[in-house]
mmCIF file of C-alpha atoms in Angstrom:
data_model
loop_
_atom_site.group_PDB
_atom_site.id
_atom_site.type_symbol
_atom_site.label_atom_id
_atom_site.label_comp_id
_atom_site.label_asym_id
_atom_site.label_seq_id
_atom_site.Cartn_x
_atom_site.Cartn_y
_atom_site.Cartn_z
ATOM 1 C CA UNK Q 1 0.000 0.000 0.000
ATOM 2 C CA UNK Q 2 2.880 2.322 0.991
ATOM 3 C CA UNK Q 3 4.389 1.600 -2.644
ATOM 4 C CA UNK Q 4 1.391 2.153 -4.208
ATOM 5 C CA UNK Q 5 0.200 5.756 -2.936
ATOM 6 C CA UNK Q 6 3.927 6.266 -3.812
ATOM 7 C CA UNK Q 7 3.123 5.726 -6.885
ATOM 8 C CA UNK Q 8 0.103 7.193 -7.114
ATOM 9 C CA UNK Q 9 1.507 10.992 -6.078
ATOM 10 C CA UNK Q 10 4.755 10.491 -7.932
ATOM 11 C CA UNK Q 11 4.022 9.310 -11.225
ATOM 12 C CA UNK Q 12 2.449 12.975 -11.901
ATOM 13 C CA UNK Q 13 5.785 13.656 -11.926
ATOM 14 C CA UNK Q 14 7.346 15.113 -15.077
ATOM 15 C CA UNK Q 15 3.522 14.933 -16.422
ATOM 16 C CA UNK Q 16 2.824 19.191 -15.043
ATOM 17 C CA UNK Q 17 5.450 21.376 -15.348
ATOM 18 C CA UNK Q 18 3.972 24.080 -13.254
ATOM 19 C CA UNK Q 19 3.192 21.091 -10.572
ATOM 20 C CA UNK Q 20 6.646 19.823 -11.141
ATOM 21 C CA UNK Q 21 8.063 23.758 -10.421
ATOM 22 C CA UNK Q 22 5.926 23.952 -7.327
ATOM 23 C CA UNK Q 23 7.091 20.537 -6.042
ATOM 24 C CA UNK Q 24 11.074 21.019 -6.637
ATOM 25 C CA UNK Q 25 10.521 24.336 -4.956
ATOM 26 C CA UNK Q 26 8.923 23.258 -2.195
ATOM 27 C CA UNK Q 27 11.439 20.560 -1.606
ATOM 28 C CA UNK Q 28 14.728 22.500 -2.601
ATOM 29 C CA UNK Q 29 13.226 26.051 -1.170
ATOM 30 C CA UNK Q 30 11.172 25.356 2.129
ATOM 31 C CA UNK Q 31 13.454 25.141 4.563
ATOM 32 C CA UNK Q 32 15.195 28.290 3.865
ATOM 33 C CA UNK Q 33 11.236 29.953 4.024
ATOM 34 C CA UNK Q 34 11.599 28.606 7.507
ATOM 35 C CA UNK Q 35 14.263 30.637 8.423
ATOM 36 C CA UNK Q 36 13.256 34.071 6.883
ATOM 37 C CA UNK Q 37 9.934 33.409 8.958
ATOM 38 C CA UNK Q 38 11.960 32.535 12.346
ATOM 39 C CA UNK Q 39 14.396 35.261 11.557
ATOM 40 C CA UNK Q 40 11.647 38.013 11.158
ATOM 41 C CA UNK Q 41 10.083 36.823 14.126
ATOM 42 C CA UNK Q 42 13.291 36.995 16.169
ATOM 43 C CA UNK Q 43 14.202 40.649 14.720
ATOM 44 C CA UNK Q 44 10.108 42.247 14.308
ATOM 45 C CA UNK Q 45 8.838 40.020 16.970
ATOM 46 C CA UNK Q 46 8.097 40.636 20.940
ATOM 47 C CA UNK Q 47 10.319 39.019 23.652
ATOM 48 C CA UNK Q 48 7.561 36.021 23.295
ATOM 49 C CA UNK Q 49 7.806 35.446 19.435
ATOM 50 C CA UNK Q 50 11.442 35.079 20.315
ATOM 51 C CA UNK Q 51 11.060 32.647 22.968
ATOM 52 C CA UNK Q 52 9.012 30.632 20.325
ATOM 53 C CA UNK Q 53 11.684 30.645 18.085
ATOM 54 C CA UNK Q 54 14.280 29.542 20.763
ATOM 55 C CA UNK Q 55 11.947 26.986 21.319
ATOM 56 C CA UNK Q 56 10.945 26.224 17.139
ATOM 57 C CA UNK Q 57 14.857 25.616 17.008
ATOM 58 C CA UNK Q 58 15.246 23.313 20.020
ATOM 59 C CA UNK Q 59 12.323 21.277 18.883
ATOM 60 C CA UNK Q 60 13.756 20.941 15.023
ATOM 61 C CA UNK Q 61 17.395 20.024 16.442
ATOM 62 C CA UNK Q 62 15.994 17.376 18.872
ATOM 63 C CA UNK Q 63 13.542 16.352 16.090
ATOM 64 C CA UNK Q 64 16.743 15.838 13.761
ATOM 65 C CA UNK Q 65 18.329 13.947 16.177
ATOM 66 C CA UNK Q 66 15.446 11.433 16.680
ATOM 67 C CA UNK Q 67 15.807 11.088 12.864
ATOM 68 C CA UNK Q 68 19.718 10.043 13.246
ATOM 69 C CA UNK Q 69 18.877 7.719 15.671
ATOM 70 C CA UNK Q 70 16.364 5.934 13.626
ATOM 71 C CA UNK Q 71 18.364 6.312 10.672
ATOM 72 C CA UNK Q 72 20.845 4.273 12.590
ATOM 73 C CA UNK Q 73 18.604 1.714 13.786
ATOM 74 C CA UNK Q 74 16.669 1.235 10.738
ATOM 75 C CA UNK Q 75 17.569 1.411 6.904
ATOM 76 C CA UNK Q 76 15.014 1.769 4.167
ATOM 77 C CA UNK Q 77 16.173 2.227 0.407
ATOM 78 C CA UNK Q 78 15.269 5.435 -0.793
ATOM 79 C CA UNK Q 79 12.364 5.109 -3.456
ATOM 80 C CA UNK Q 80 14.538 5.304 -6.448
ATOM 81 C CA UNK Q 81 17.200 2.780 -5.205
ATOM 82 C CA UNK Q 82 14.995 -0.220 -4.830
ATOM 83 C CA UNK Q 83 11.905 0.984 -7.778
ATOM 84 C CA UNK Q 84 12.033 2.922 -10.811
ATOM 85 C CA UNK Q 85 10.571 6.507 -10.242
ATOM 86 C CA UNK Q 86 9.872 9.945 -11.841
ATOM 87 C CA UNK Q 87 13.285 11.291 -10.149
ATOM 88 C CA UNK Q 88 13.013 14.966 -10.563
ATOM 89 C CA UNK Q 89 15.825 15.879 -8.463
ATOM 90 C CA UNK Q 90 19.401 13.749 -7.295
ATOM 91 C CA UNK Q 91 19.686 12.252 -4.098
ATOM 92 C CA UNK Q 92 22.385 10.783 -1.783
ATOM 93 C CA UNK Q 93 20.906 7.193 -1.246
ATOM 94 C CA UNK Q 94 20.960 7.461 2.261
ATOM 95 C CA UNK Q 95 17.983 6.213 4.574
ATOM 96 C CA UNK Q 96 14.623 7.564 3.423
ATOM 97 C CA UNK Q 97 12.933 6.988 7.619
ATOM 98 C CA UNK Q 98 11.920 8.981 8.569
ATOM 99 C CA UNK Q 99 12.197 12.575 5.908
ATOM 100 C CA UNK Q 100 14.542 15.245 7.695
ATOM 101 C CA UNK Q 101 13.103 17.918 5.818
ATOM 102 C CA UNK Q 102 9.762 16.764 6.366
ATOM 103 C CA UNK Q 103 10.463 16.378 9.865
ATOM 104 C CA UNK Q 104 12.361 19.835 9.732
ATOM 105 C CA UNK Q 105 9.308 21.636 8.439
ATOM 106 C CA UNK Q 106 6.935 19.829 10.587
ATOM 107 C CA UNK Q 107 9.201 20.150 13.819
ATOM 108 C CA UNK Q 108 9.423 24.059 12.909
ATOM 109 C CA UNK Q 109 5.632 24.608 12.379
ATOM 110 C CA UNK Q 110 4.222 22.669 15.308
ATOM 111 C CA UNK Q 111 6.562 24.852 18.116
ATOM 112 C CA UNK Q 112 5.063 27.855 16.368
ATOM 113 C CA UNK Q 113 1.835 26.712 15.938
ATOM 114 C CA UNK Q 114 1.491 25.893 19.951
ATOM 115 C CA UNK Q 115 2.533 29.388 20.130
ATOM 116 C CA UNK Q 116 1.347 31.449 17.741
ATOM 117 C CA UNK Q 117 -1.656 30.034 15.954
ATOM 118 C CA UNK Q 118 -1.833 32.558 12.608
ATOM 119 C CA UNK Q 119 1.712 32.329 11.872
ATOM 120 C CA UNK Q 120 1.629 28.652 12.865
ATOM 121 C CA UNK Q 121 -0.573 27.743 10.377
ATOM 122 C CA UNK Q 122 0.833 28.744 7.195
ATOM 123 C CA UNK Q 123 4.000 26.843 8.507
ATOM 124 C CA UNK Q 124 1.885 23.658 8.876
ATOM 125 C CA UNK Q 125 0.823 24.112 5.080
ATOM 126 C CA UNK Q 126 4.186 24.657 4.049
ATOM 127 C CA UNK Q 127 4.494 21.355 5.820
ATOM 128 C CA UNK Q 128 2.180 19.738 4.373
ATOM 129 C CA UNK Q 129 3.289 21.230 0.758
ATOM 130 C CA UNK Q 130 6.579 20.050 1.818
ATOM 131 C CA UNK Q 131 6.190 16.597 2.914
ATOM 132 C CA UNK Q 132 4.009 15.967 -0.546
ATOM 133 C CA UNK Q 133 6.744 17.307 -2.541
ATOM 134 C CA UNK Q 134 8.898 14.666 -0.858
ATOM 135 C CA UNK Q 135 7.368 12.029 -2.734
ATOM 136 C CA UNK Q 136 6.517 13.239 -5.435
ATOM 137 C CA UNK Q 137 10.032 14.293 -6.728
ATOM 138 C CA UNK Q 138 10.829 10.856 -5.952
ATOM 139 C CA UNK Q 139 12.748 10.889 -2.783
ATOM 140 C CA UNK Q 140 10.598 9.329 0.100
ATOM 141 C CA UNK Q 141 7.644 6.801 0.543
ATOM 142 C CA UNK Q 142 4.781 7.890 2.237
ATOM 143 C CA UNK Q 143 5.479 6.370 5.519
ATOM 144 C CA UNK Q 144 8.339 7.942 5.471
ATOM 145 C CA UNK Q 145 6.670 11.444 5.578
ATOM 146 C CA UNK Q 146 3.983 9.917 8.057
ATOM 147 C CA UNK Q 147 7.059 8.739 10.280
ATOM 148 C CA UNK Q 148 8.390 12.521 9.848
ATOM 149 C CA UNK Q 149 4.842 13.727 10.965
ATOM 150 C CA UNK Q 150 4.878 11.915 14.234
ATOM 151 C CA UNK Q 151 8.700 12.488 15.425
ATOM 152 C CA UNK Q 152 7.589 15.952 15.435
ATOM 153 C CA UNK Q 153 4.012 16.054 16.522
ATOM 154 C CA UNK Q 154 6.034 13.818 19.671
ATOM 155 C CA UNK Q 155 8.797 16.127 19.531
ATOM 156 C CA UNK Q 156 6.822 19.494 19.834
ATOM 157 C CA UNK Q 157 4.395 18.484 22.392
ATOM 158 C CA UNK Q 158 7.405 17.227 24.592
ATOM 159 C CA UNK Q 159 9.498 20.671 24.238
ATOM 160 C CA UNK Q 160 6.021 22.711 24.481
ATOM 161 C CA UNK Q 161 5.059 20.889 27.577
ATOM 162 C CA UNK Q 162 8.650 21.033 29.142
ATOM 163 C CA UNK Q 163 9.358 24.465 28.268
ATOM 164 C CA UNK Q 164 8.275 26.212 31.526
ATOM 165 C CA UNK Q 165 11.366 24.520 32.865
ATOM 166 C CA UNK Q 166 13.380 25.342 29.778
ATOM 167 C CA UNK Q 167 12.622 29.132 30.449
ATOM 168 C CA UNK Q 168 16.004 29.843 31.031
ATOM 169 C CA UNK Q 169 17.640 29.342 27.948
ATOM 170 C CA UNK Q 170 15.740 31.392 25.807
ATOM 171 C CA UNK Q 171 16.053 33.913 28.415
ATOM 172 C CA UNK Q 172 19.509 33.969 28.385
ATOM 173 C CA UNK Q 173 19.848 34.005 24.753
ATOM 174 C CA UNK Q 174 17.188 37.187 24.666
ATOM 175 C CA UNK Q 175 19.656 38.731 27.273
ATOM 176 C CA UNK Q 176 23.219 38.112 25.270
ATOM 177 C CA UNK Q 177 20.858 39.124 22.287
ATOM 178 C CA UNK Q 178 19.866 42.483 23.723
ATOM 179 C CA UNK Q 179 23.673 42.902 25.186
ATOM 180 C CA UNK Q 180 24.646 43.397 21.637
ATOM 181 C CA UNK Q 181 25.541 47.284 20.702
ATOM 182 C CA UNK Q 182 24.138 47.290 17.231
ATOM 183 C CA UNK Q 183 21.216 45.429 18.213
ATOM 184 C CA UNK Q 184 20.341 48.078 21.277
ATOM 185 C CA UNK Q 185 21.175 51.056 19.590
ATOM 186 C CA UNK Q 186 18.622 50.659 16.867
ATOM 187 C CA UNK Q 187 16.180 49.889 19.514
ATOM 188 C CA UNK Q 188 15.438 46.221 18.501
ATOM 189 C CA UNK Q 189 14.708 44.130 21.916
#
């Protein structure tokens, strides 16, 4: 079944070039979306929209860790190794469980969403954009975005639910922040 919705997304590969565009985009181009949207909250943001994206980046790294561990522990051909796909972009053929970006994006969009529910939600369609375009350019299996899905729905909760006792970091990052001359003198805090 996994093979076959695999299928069924990426064989519209190379069939829409305006759906192809949107997909390679989405895969090569989302993560670096993430960070304008984490840097603008940081620099336009209050003192809580930075907190939340102290937070955003502790729950992606731990998120990406989760996914090195599995990696480790489990090894599943990337689509294209074992099957013969619409490959619209090159790949290292490294493990495919769980997606990193997918989990990236997800991981990213979750600790804002808790947080910040507008913003928060066009991250979680980026996600969602994102995770699709996984396998449709040929790169991952479904369960393999699913997978991504739940490290970080597991890995937000866990950081948003902890965080009260994780106060202090982002607090001491706001401070070193704010400590900075340039960053005080044009009255950014």
């Amino acid at each position: 079944m996994n093979y076959e919705l695999f299928q069924t997304i990426n064989q519209l590969a190379g069939q829409h070039p305006l759906l192809d565009e949107l997909m390679v985009f989405a895969t090569q181009k989302a993560m670096l979306i993430y960070g304008v949207v984490l840097i603008a909250m940081w620099v336009f943001g209050k003192e809580k929209h930075k907190h939340t994206v102290v937070f955003a980046t502790m729950t992606g790294a731990l998120s990406l860790f989760i996914n090195f561990v599995i990696g480790l522990i489990y090894f599943e051909p990337r689509p294209f190794v074992t099957h013969n796909v619409h490959l619209l972009l090159s790949h290292a053929a490294d493990a495919s469980f769980p997606s990193d970006h997918t989990t990236g994006a997800f991981a990213l969009s979750l600790a804002v969403l808790l947080r910040h529910r507008k913003i928060g939600f066009g991250m979680v369609l980026l996600a969602l954009l994102t995770g699709i375009s996984r396998v449709y350019v040929g790169h991952h299996y479904p369960v393999d975005i699913l997978g991504s899905i739940v490290v970080a729905t597991v890995v937000s909760i866990f950081i948003y639910k902890i965080s009260p006792v994780l106060q202090t970091i982002p607090r001491m990052i706001i401070h070193i922040y704010n400590k900075i001359p340039l960053v005080h003198k044009n009255g950014r805090s």
